[in-house]
């Protein structure tokens, strides 16, 4: 699917999400440090447990709204809420107001994504959906790579100005959505949903129906296991690199050499991951375009698991780069396929809710993922990495099982 053939809705959102995501990552990675310095590590640790839980609920509510009142309305509600929260953050009189604004920004962002994903699915065909999702994923990761680099300067030295810029950028994106983007929720679905009574009880009833779907529940279970493993990039893998990868030469030329180890080695590995995602998301999506959803999800889990597992056998930075390349390939194969599968599998009148419920695999995975840090106190690195590999292999098996439960046409 060529860029020039994209619907205007997609073009506007791709550019807008690239810019807003870059600004988001200019401040977000530094908030844990900011709250730790302000409130102390113990209090900050407790405070930072709240936003993911509220975000989980907001994600579900966002999916419900996207299916009931529309994708465009839900995105506008999210954008203008985040604009208000950024303004509050910029002019905050106290650290506690900072924290409230931070929570508000997270809730608003979680509200946005189910509607965003549902709109992509509304405007694309099955054969083009993977490449469009992959393009959005690439744009998001450009922000992930560029944002922290810029934020390391602007958040520290110009925090007020940065937050004001975030406020303006969010406002401009909201105006672009208001004036340029059209609703994609079919009218007959909106009219049918309007007949239903709007209440929290109705929302929970809708999601109860979704989670009685055995295939979808199995999909969420497999996704949680993958998410637990994926989250180890900045959890156990970070700890392993810091404790076991000592200073060594990365590059040398004549009398000059670049030495990395510990935290710096971790930074190089994460930088490689980000670079590979930005450069190869679209090529890998095209290379594997003819693979079935089943094969793509199974192979991606296996690649990710073994890429992580083999790190236990080396502390050589170049071999660790190879391991990072293997697990990143698994990530690149999986991401657009996972989004495409949900949009294909979900009923048209519940697409937003399925997208919102699908996000639970990442929320729950992040909640469980720190267990590996605790295990590392009693187990060797090889044992911990074996546990991570086991998660991915079980997820691969669950994907095989779930695709046996649905018609063969859904596995393509």
mmCIF file of N, CA, C and O in Angstrom, residues 75-121:
data_model
loop_
_atom_site.group_PDB
_atom_site.id
_atom_site.type_symbol
_atom_site.label_atom_id
_atom_site.label_comp_id
_atom_site.label_asym_id
_atom_site.label_seq_id
_atom_site.Cartn_x
_atom_site.Cartn_y
_atom_site.Cartn_z
ATOM 1 N N UNK A 75 -10.678 10.071 20.327
ATOM 2 C CA UNK A 75 -9.341 10.644 20.166
ATOM 3 C C UNK A 75 -9.328 12.120 20.554
ATOM 4 O O UNK A 75 -8.387 12.595 21.196
ATOM 5 N N UNK A 76 -10.374 12.865 20.173
ATOM 6 C CA UNK A 76 -10.441 14.282 20.552
ATOM 7 C C UNK A 76 -10.529 14.438 22.070
ATOM 8 O O UNK A 76 -9.863 15.306 22.648
ATOM 9 N N UNK A 77 -11.339 13.617 22.708
ATOM 10 C CA UNK A 77 -11.442 13.659 24.168
ATOM 11 C C UNK A 77 -10.084 13.413 24.805
ATOM 12 O O UNK A 77 -9.676 14.120 25.737
ATOM 13 N N UNK A 78 -9.363 12.433 24.276
ATOM 14 C CA UNK A 78 -8.043 12.111 24.803
ATOM 15 C C UNK A 78 -7.053 13.263 24.602
ATOM 16 O O UNK A 78 -6.355 13.668 25.541
ATOM 17 N N UNK A 79 -7.002 13.793 23.387
ATOM 18 C CA UNK A 79 -6.025 14.841 23.065
ATOM 19 C C UNK A 79 -6.271 16.111 23.882
ATOM 20 O O UNK A 79 -5.331 16.708 24.430
ATOM 21 N N UNK A 80 -7.508 16.541 23.987
ATOM 22 C CA UNK A 80 -7.770 17.771 24.727
ATOM 23 C C UNK A 80 -7.620 17.564 26.240
ATOM 24 O O UNK A 80 -7.258 18.499 26.960
ATOM 25 N N UNK A 81 -7.837 16.352 26.708
ATOM 26 C CA UNK A 81 -7.558 16.058 28.123
ATOM 27 C C UNK A 81 -6.057 16.115 28.380
ATOM 28 O O UNK A 81 -5.606 16.692 29.386
ATOM 29 N N UNK A 82 -5.261 15.528 27.497
ATOM 30 C CA UNK A 82 -3.807 15.560 27.682
ATOM 31 C C UNK A 82 -3.263 16.977 27.536
ATOM 32 O O UNK A 82 -2.311 17.358 28.227
ATOM 33 N N UNK A 83 -3.873 17.782 26.652
ATOM 34 C CA UNK A 83 -3.473 19.187 26.527
ATOM 35 C C UNK A 83 -3.653 19.913 27.862
ATOM 36 O O UNK A 83 -2.775 20.649 28.320
ATOM 37 N N UNK A 84 -4.800 19.694 28.491
ATOM 38 C CA UNK A 84 -5.078 20.326 29.791
ATOM 39 C C UNK A 84 -4.089 19.862 30.854
ATOM 40 O O UNK A 84 -3.602 20.664 31.667
ATOM 41 N N UNK A 85 -3.772 18.565 30.841
ATOM 42 C CA UNK A 85 -2.856 18.024 31.840
ATOM 43 C C UNK A 85 -1.420 18.537 31.638
ATOM 44 O O UNK A 85 -0.705 18.797 32.588
ATOM 45 N N UNK A 86 -0.997 18.668 30.377
ATOM 46 C CA UNK A 86 0.332 19.232 30.117
ATOM 47 C C UNK A 86 0.396 20.686 30.585
ATOM 48 O O UNK A 86 1.414 21.133 31.131
ATOM 49 N N UNK A 87 -0.700 21.441 30.357
ATOM 50 C CA UNK A 87 -0.728 22.837 30.815
ATOM 51 C C UNK A 87 -0.659 22.896 32.340
ATOM 52 O O UNK A 87 0.055 23.730 32.914
ATOM 53 N N UNK A 88 -1.392 21.998 33.005
ATOM 54 C CA UNK A 88 -1.342 21.935 34.462
ATOM 55 C C UNK A 88 0.067 21.595 34.936
ATOM 56 O O UNK A 88 0.570 22.189 35.904
ATOM 57 N N UNK A 89 0.711 20.662 34.251
ATOM 58 C CA UNK A 89 2.073 20.258 34.591
ATOM 59 C C UNK A 89 3.031 21.433 34.418
ATOM 60 O O UNK A 89 3.905 21.691 35.257
ATOM 61 N N UNK A 90 2.871 22.170 33.332
ATOM 62 C CA UNK A 90 3.789 23.281 33.038
ATOM 63 C C UNK A 90 3.698 24.379 34.091
ATOM 64 O O UNK A 90 4.718 25.007 34.433
ATOM 65 N N UNK A 91 2.484 24.623 34.608
ATOM 66 C CA UNK A 91 2.297 25.710 35.568
ATOM 67 C C UNK A 91 2.043 25.190 36.984
ATOM 68 O O UNK A 91 1.507 25.904 37.831
ATOM 69 N N UNK A 92 2.464 23.959 37.231
ATOM 70 C CA UNK A 92 2.224 23.313 38.524
ATOM 71 C C UNK A 92 2.902 24.071 39.672
ATOM 72 O O UNK A 92 4.075 24.434 39.579
ATOM 73 N N UNK A 93 2.171 24.255 40.778
ATOM 74 C CA UNK A 93 2.771 24.933 41.942
ATOM 75 C C UNK A 93 3.457 23.983 42.914
ATOM 76 O O UNK A 93 4.118 24.432 43.853
ATOM 77 N N UNK A 94 3.286 22.658 42.722
ATOM 78 C CA UNK A 94 3.865 21.720 43.693
ATOM 79 C C UNK A 94 4.118 20.365 43.039
ATOM 80 O O UNK A 94 3.514 20.031 42.012
ATOM 81 N N UNK A 95 5.013 19.567 43.634
ATOM 82 C CA UNK A 95 5.278 18.223 43.097
ATOM 83 C C UNK A 95 4.050 17.323 43.079
ATOM 84 O O UNK A 95 3.928 16.462 42.203
ATOM 85 N N UNK A 96 3.130 17.500 44.021
ATOM 86 C CA UNK A 96 1.928 16.658 44.037
ATOM 87 C C UNK A 96 1.023 16.989 42.864
ATOM 88 O O UNK A 96 0.371 16.098 42.302
ATOM 89 N N UNK A 97 0.972 18.248 42.482
ATOM 90 C CA UNK A 97 0.218 18.619 41.278
ATOM 91 C C UNK A 97 0.913 18.035 40.039
ATOM 92 O O UNK A 97 0.261 17.595 39.090
ATOM 93 N N UNK A 98 2.251 18.043 40.057
ATOM 94 C CA UNK A 98 3.002 17.384 38.980
ATOM 95 C C UNK A 98 2.559 15.932 38.836
ATOM 96 O O UNK A 98 2.346 15.435 37.723
ATOM 97 N N UNK A 99 2.424 15.262 39.970
ATOM 98 C CA UNK A 99 2.053 13.848 39.950
ATOM 99 C C UNK A 99 0.637 13.655 39.409
ATOM 100 O O UNK A 99 0.377 12.746 38.611
ATOM 101 N N UNK A 100 -0.280 14.510 39.823
ATOM 102 C CA UNK A 100 -1.659 14.432 39.327
ATOM 103 C C UNK A 100 -1.693 14.643 37.816
ATOM 104 O O UNK A 100 -2.386 13.932 37.082
ATOM 105 N N UNK A 101 -0.916 15.628 37.339
ATOM 106 C CA UNK A 101 -0.853 15.887 35.897
ATOM 107 C C UNK A 101 -0.252 14.698 35.153
ATOM 108 O O UNK A 101 -0.716 14.321 34.068
ATOM 109 N N UNK A 102 0.786 14.105 35.735
ATOM 110 C CA UNK A 102 1.424 12.939 35.136
ATOM 111 C C UNK A 102 0.430 11.779 34.989
ATOM 112 O O UNK A 102 0.358 11.120 33.949
ATOM 113 N N UNK A 103 -0.361 11.546 36.037
ATOM 114 C CA UNK A 103 -1.397 10.511 35.971
ATOM 115 C C UNK A 103 -2.426 10.856 34.892
ATOM 116 O O UNK A 103 -2.844 9.996 34.104
ATOM 117 N N UNK A 104 -2.829 12.117 34.842
ATOM 118 C CA UNK A 104 -3.821 12.543 33.852
ATOM 119 C C UNK A 104 -3.341 12.343 32.427
ATOM 120 O O UNK A 104 -4.112 11.917 31.553
ATOM 121 N N UNK A 105 -2.072 12.644 32.168
ATOM 122 C CA UNK A 105 -1.505 12.444 30.830
ATOM 123 C C UNK A 105 -1.526 10.961 30.465
ATOM 124 O O UNK A 105 -1.856 10.580 29.339
ATOM 125 N N UNK A 106 -1.184 10.114 31.445
ATOM 126 C CA UNK A 106 -1.189 8.674 31.189
ATOM 127 C C UNK A 106 -2.575 8.145 30.894
ATOM 128 O O UNK A 106 -2.766 7.318 29.987
ATOM 129 N N UNK A 107 -3.575 8.607 31.653
ATOM 130 C CA UNK A 107 -4.956 8.173 31.433
ATOM 131 C C UNK A 107 -5.438 8.622 30.055
ATOM 132 O O UNK A 107 -6.071 7.853 29.320
ATOM 133 N N UNK A 108 -5.132 9.869 29.698
ATOM 134 C CA UNK A 108 -5.549 10.385 28.395
ATOM 135 C C UNK A 108 -4.908 9.599 27.254
ATOM 136 O O UNK A 108 -5.559 9.272 26.257
ATOM 137 N N UNK A 109 -3.622 9.268 27.405
ATOM 138 C CA UNK A 109 -2.943 8.499 26.367
ATOM 139 C C UNK A 109 -3.527 7.113 26.205
ATOM 140 O O UNK A 109 -3.700 6.611 25.089
ATOM 141 N N UNK A 110 -3.852 6.462 27.337
ATOM 142 C CA UNK A 110 -4.439 5.124 27.284
ATOM 143 C C UNK A 110 -5.814 5.153 26.632
ATOM 144 O O UNK A 110 -6.223 4.196 25.960
ATOM 145 N N UNK A 111 -6.530 6.243 26.815
ATOM 146 C CA UNK A 111 -7.847 6.407 26.196
ATOM 147 C C UNK A 111 -7.743 6.475 24.674
ATOM 148 O O UNK A 111 -8.629 6.030 23.946
ATOM 149 N N UNK A 112 -6.636 7.004 24.183
ATOM 150 C CA UNK A 112 -6.462 7.291 22.750
ATOM 151 C C UNK A 112 -6.220 6.043 21.910
ATOM 152 O O UNK A 112 -6.768 5.897 20.805
ATOM 153 N N UNK A 113 -5.386 5.105 22.391
ATOM 154 C CA UNK A 113 -4.838 4.069 21.513
ATOM 155 C C UNK A 113 -5.837 3.054 20.977
ATOM 156 O O UNK A 113 -5.725 2.640 19.808
ATOM 157 N N UNK A 114 -6.851 2.611 21.746
ATOM 158 C CA UNK A 114 -7.819 1.690 21.126
ATOM 159 C C UNK A 114 -8.556 2.314 19.947
ATOM 160 O O UNK A 114 -8.768 1.655 18.917
ATOM 161 N N UNK A 115 -8.929 3.594 20.080
ATOM 162 C CA UNK A 115 -9.615 4.278 18.981
ATOM 163 C C UNK A 115 -8.683 4.446 17.783
ATOM 164 O O UNK A 115 -9.091 4.286 16.625
ATOM 165 N N UNK A 116 -7.423 4.765 18.060
ATOM 166 C CA UNK A 116 -6.441 4.934 16.994
ATOM 167 C C UNK A 116 -6.264 3.642 16.209
ATOM 168 O O UNK A 116 -6.292 3.636 14.970
ATOM 169 N N UNK A 117 -6.073 2.520 16.914
ATOM 170 C CA UNK A 117 -5.883 1.236 16.241
ATOM 171 C C UNK A 117 -7.133 0.809 15.489
ATOM 172 O O UNK A 117 -7.055 0.267 14.377
ATOM 173 N N UNK A 118 -8.306 1.064 16.087
ATOM 174 C CA UNK A 118 -9.556 0.700 15.423
ATOM 175 C C UNK A 118 -9.742 1.500 14.132
ATOM 176 O O UNK A 118 -10.228 0.971 13.124
ATOM 177 N N UNK A 119 -9.341 2.779 14.136
ATOM 178 C CA UNK A 119 -9.472 3.593 12.924
ATOM 179 C C UNK A 119 -8.568 3.078 11.814
ATOM 180 O O UNK A 119 -8.955 3.059 10.639
ATOM 181 N N UNK A 120 -7.339 2.649 12.165
ATOM 182 C CA UNK A 120 -6.459 2.053 11.155
ATOM 183 C C UNK A 120 -7.129 0.835 10.538
ATOM 184 O O UNK A 120 -7.140 0.660 9.316
ATOM 185 N N UNK A 121 -7.715 -0.006 11.378
ATOM 186 C CA UNK A 121 -8.387 -1.208 10.874
ATOM 187 C C UNK A 121 -9.589 -0.849 10.009
ATOM 188 O O UNK A 121 -9.863 -1.516 9.002
#
